[in-house]
XYZ file of C-alpha atoms in Angstrom:
318
model
C 195.044 0.635 200.120
C 195.488 2.786 203.238
C 199.278 2.408 203.020
C 199.226 4.196 199.671
C 197.030 7.046 200.962
C 199.889 9.423 201.952
C 201.530 9.063 198.524
C 198.203 9.662 196.753
C 197.526 12.706 198.914
C 200.964 14.137 198.114
C 200.419 13.554 194.391
C 197.046 15.287 194.600
C 198.559 18.282 196.371
C 201.175 18.579 193.625
C 198.695 18.269 190.755
C 195.984 20.589 192.064
C 197.945 23.839 191.506
C 198.796 22.721 187.959
C 195.144 21.940 187.249
C 194.104 25.329 188.612
C 196.669 27.127 186.442
C 195.424 25.270 183.378
C 191.784 26.112 184.108
C 192.532 29.751 184.919
C 194.152 30.029 181.516
C 190.762 29.345 179.928
C 188.620 32.194 178.639
C 186.907 34.275 181.295
C 183.157 34.493 181.467
C 181.253 36.683 179.009
C 179.112 38.965 181.252
C 176.649 40.166 178.598
C 173.196 38.656 179.012
C 173.840 37.308 182.538
C 172.103 38.533 185.687
C 173.562 38.944 189.171
C 171.713 39.840 192.376
C 173.706 41.607 195.106
C 172.423 42.286 198.623
C 173.514 45.282 200.708
C 174.179 47.755 197.888
C 173.342 50.943 199.812
C 177.064 51.385 200.557
C 180.379 49.594 200.943
C 181.423 46.565 198.932
C 177.936 45.928 197.562
C 177.697 49.442 196.142
C 181.141 49.215 194.534
C 180.497 45.725 193.160
C 177.168 46.699 191.588
C 178.878 49.492 189.641
C 181.818 47.287 188.632
C 179.606 44.455 187.359
C 177.396 46.907 185.511
C 180.433 48.361 183.743
C 181.582 44.860 182.827
C 178.268 44.211 181.087
C 176.262 42.186 183.615
C 172.589 42.807 184.269
C 172.674 43.858 187.930
C 169.890 43.658 190.495
C 171.118 45.821 193.370
C 169.302 45.037 196.610
C 169.139 48.032 198.949
C 167.675 48.291 202.428
C 166.564 51.859 201.617
C 165.900 52.140 197.850
C 164.919 55.774 198.321
C 168.021 56.590 200.368
C 171.131 58.514 199.359
C 173.188 55.384 198.663
C 170.628 53.807 196.330
C 169.973 57.078 194.538
C 173.696 57.670 194.081
C 174.073 54.153 192.705
C 171.451 54.816 190.047
C 173.093 58.098 189.083
C 176.563 56.534 188.895
C 175.219 53.748 186.673
C 174.043 56.414 184.242
C 170.415 55.376 184.269
C 171.110 52.333 182.090
C 168.472 49.605 182.087
C 170.949 46.896 183.043
C 171.113 48.068 186.678
C 167.947 47.890 188.750
C 167.750 49.039 192.359
C 165.217 47.117 194.426
C 164.143 47.045 198.037
C 165.671 44.038 199.750
C 165.702 43.571 203.505
C 167.188 40.083 203.827
C 165.402 39.566 207.159
C 161.976 39.804 205.455
C 160.806 36.744 203.518
C 158.378 38.839 201.476
C 161.214 41.111 200.305
C 163.189 38.076 199.176
C 160.157 36.651 197.339
C 159.536 39.992 195.648
C 163.199 40.173 194.598
C 162.967 36.720 193.041
C 159.793 37.663 191.161
C 161.467 40.813 189.821
C 164.530 38.876 188.691
C 162.388 36.223 187.001
C 160.375 38.845 185.121
C 163.503 40.632 183.852
C 165.935 37.787 183.179
C 168.323 38.471 180.273
C 168.898 35.877 177.556
C 171.636 33.931 179.373
C 169.712 33.748 182.628
C 170.638 34.078 186.285
C 174.367 33.768 186.836
C 175.220 34.936 190.339
C 174.022 35.671 193.852
C 176.246 37.790 196.089
C 175.286 37.645 199.770
C 176.935 40.851 200.892
C 174.468 42.473 203.331
C 175.761 42.623 206.892
C 175.977 44.646 210.092
C 178.601 44.975 212.818
C 178.929 46.321 216.335
C 181.323 46.333 219.270
C 180.770 45.007 222.761
C 181.808 42.311 225.206
C 179.498 39.323 225.466
C 177.436 40.439 228.452
C 177.103 44.025 227.246
C 174.714 43.158 224.401
C 171.058 42.201 224.957
C 169.537 39.058 223.469
C 167.626 41.171 220.951
C 170.938 42.294 219.445
C 172.146 38.710 219.091
C 168.888 37.795 217.361
C 169.151 40.763 214.979
C 172.733 39.941 214.018
C 171.935 36.285 213.430
C 168.966 37.279 211.275
C 170.898 39.738 209.095
C 174.370 38.217 208.833
C 173.519 34.518 208.885
C 169.842 33.757 208.295
C 169.530 36.597 205.788
C 172.172 35.009 203.572
C 170.600 31.572 203.981
C 167.098 32.929 203.295
C 168.213 34.569 200.054
C 170.285 31.578 198.969
C 167.437 29.097 199.428
C 165.113 31.292 197.394
C 167.502 31.511 194.431
C 168.938 27.977 194.487
C 166.555 26.664 191.798
C 167.692 29.408 189.398
C 171.348 28.906 190.252
C 171.092 25.176 189.639
C 169.284 25.742 186.348
C 171.948 28.095 184.984
C 174.943 26.508 186.763
C 175.808 29.835 188.352
C 177.884 31.170 191.230
C 177.120 32.036 194.865
C 179.428 34.456 196.673
C 179.308 35.007 200.434
C 180.866 37.870 202.373
C 182.690 36.488 205.382
C 185.669 37.988 207.243
C 188.975 37.026 208.817
C 187.060 37.706 212.052
C 185.533 34.259 211.505
C 188.825 32.921 212.917
C 189.259 35.132 215.987
C 187.671 38.054 217.818
C 188.889 41.291 219.354
C 185.874 42.859 221.033
C 183.240 42.035 218.418
C 182.393 38.436 219.186
C 178.825 38.864 217.941
C 180.074 39.660 214.422
C 182.702 36.922 214.593
C 180.028 34.398 215.607
C 177.890 35.079 212.547
C 180.831 34.945 210.149
C 182.095 31.641 211.556
C 178.599 30.216 211.118
C 178.284 31.411 207.516
C 181.640 29.783 206.720
C 180.319 26.388 207.822
C 177.092 26.878 205.888
C 179.183 27.625 202.783
C 181.378 24.573 203.311
C 178.325 22.316 203.270
C 176.708 24.157 200.360
C 179.888 24.153 198.237
C 180.166 20.363 198.361
C 176.455 19.820 197.744
C 176.329 22.165 194.740
C 179.262 20.609 192.859
C 177.011 17.976 191.303
C 174.881 20.756 189.782
C 177.823 22.748 188.433
C 177.167 25.597 190.886
C 180.289 27.068 192.490
C 180.319 28.628 195.965
C 182.962 31.164 196.991
C 183.733 32.913 200.284
C 185.300 36.373 200.494
C 187.332 36.978 203.678
C 188.305 40.650 203.982
C 190.563 41.979 206.677
C 189.909 45.346 208.288
C 188.173 47.563 205.717
C 186.060 49.518 208.191
C 186.975 52.980 206.790
C 186.046 51.794 203.303
C 182.693 50.184 204.095
C 181.534 52.236 207.115
C 180.004 48.975 208.396
C 181.253 49.805 211.887
C 181.290 53.469 212.889
C 183.374 54.479 215.925
C 181.583 54.108 219.257
C 181.903 56.420 222.227
C 182.229 55.057 225.742
C 179.179 57.110 226.694
C 177.054 55.351 224.066
C 178.180 51.940 225.286
C 177.728 52.802 228.965
C 174.204 54.128 228.459
C 173.149 50.801 226.928
C 174.579 48.582 229.688
C 172.293 46.871 232.152
C 172.626 47.725 235.822
C 174.160 44.286 236.428
C 176.919 44.961 233.878
C 177.561 48.454 235.258
C 178.140 46.863 238.643
C 180.877 44.660 237.143
C 182.611 47.002 234.677
C 183.789 50.506 235.474
C 183.236 53.412 233.101
C 187.027 53.687 232.795
C 187.235 50.088 231.557
C 184.541 50.755 228.964
C 186.478 53.824 227.832
C 189.682 51.770 227.446
C 187.913 49.114 225.391
C 186.203 51.721 223.207
C 189.518 53.489 222.566
C 191.152 50.158 221.698
C 188.412 49.139 219.263
C 188.202 52.563 217.636
C 191.961 52.558 217.096
C 191.658 49.232 215.262
C 188.888 50.642 213.068
C 190.995 53.673 212.149
C 193.850 51.434 210.952
C 191.680 49.705 208.360
C 192.184 49.978 204.619
C 190.304 52.576 202.583
C 190.786 50.691 199.311
C 187.621 48.647 198.998
C 188.447 47.925 195.349
C 190.824 45.181 196.512
C 187.892 43.219 197.918
C 185.717 43.960 194.897
C 188.488 42.556 192.658
C 188.196 39.254 194.551
C 184.397 39.267 194.241
C 184.616 39.862 190.501
C 187.120 37.011 190.135
C 184.784 34.716 192.054
C 182.016 35.533 189.572
C 183.998 35.500 186.329
C 187.017 33.217 186.670
C 186.875 29.804 184.949
C 188.460 28.418 188.140
C 187.311 30.501 191.134
C 188.797 29.890 194.556
C 186.729 28.456 197.391
C 188.094 31.240 199.638
C 189.545 34.653 198.859
C 191.412 36.175 201.795
C 191.986 39.870 201.154
C 193.970 41.141 204.123
C 197.214 42.699 205.285
C 200.173 40.428 206.042
C 199.834 40.823 209.815
C 196.150 39.883 209.578
C 196.989 36.777 207.562
C 199.638 35.829 210.127
C 197.036 36.115 212.878
C 194.705 33.798 210.946
C 197.596 31.360 210.381
C 198.407 31.283 214.102
C 194.744 30.789 214.957
C 194.276 27.951 212.454
C 197.449 25.981 213.146
C 198.505 26.635 216.734
C 196.887 25.376 219.940
C 194.117 27.552 221.340
C 196.245 28.498 224.315
C 198.745 30.186 221.956
C 196.040 32.213 220.218
C 194.486 33.176 223.552
C 197.858 34.436 224.715
C 198.388 36.501 221.561
C 194.933 38.087 221.731
C 195.120 38.664 225.491
C 198.423 40.474 225.003
C 196.896 42.644 222.268
C 193.930 43.501 224.489
C 196.185 44.351 227.407
C 197.969 46.936 225.240
């Protein structure tokens, strides 16, 4: 049996692309009468996706941290006041907000039910490991990781009932880090949560997809530039004794230069999110990144750690 395993694995690898092509040739999903809940719609990808899905015909529940804020108000105006897009308060760190969101969805379900959950809400910051207090680590874990889990657990019964889709916003930063280890940590954790969930949900007909954008900081505004003065003022006395202000300035300049090189075309990522929700054969992972970013991920995934450490150390030294 085991002797035949390599041949069977090779056959499977050859047949899988053909099966995917056949399935993707099937009719795409009919959005009308299906509901989708999106978190983090105040700005960025969530805002763009809510508008796109609304235009496609979905019933959209757009979760916003500040439903009275400029982003949420603009979203309602851009949707044209149509009843198929509802803005609701949704802080994914608050269990009562998640419960209220579920109650609202249940009371306004369209005829075809609840189709999709998009866990998009997230925050980012810059800083070496010792620069950030424990409270910041706890906040990031609560928003980026536990927030997605909290919302997913609440809506799992509906997703199982309607055999829907769950989409998670990850990042290529799940594979490596360049000065934002706290963000990388949460994205690596959400990837593993999704891997477990994807396998467990197959028996219910629920599909789980991960979106892995590259650098889209200018498009999403998730990470504004940071000044060395801001960083320095937040450092503990112990850290100030170790790092000079000049070093902090160098690191801030380096990180800000990376941010400025990011793509402004957030529609590329939204295209992947829409495919994950509507394709008859969605991918488990959608990597939407520049070639050099994909190469970096490839090196990280396939080469020994010492090689990746050397590449990243060289980049940091420049």
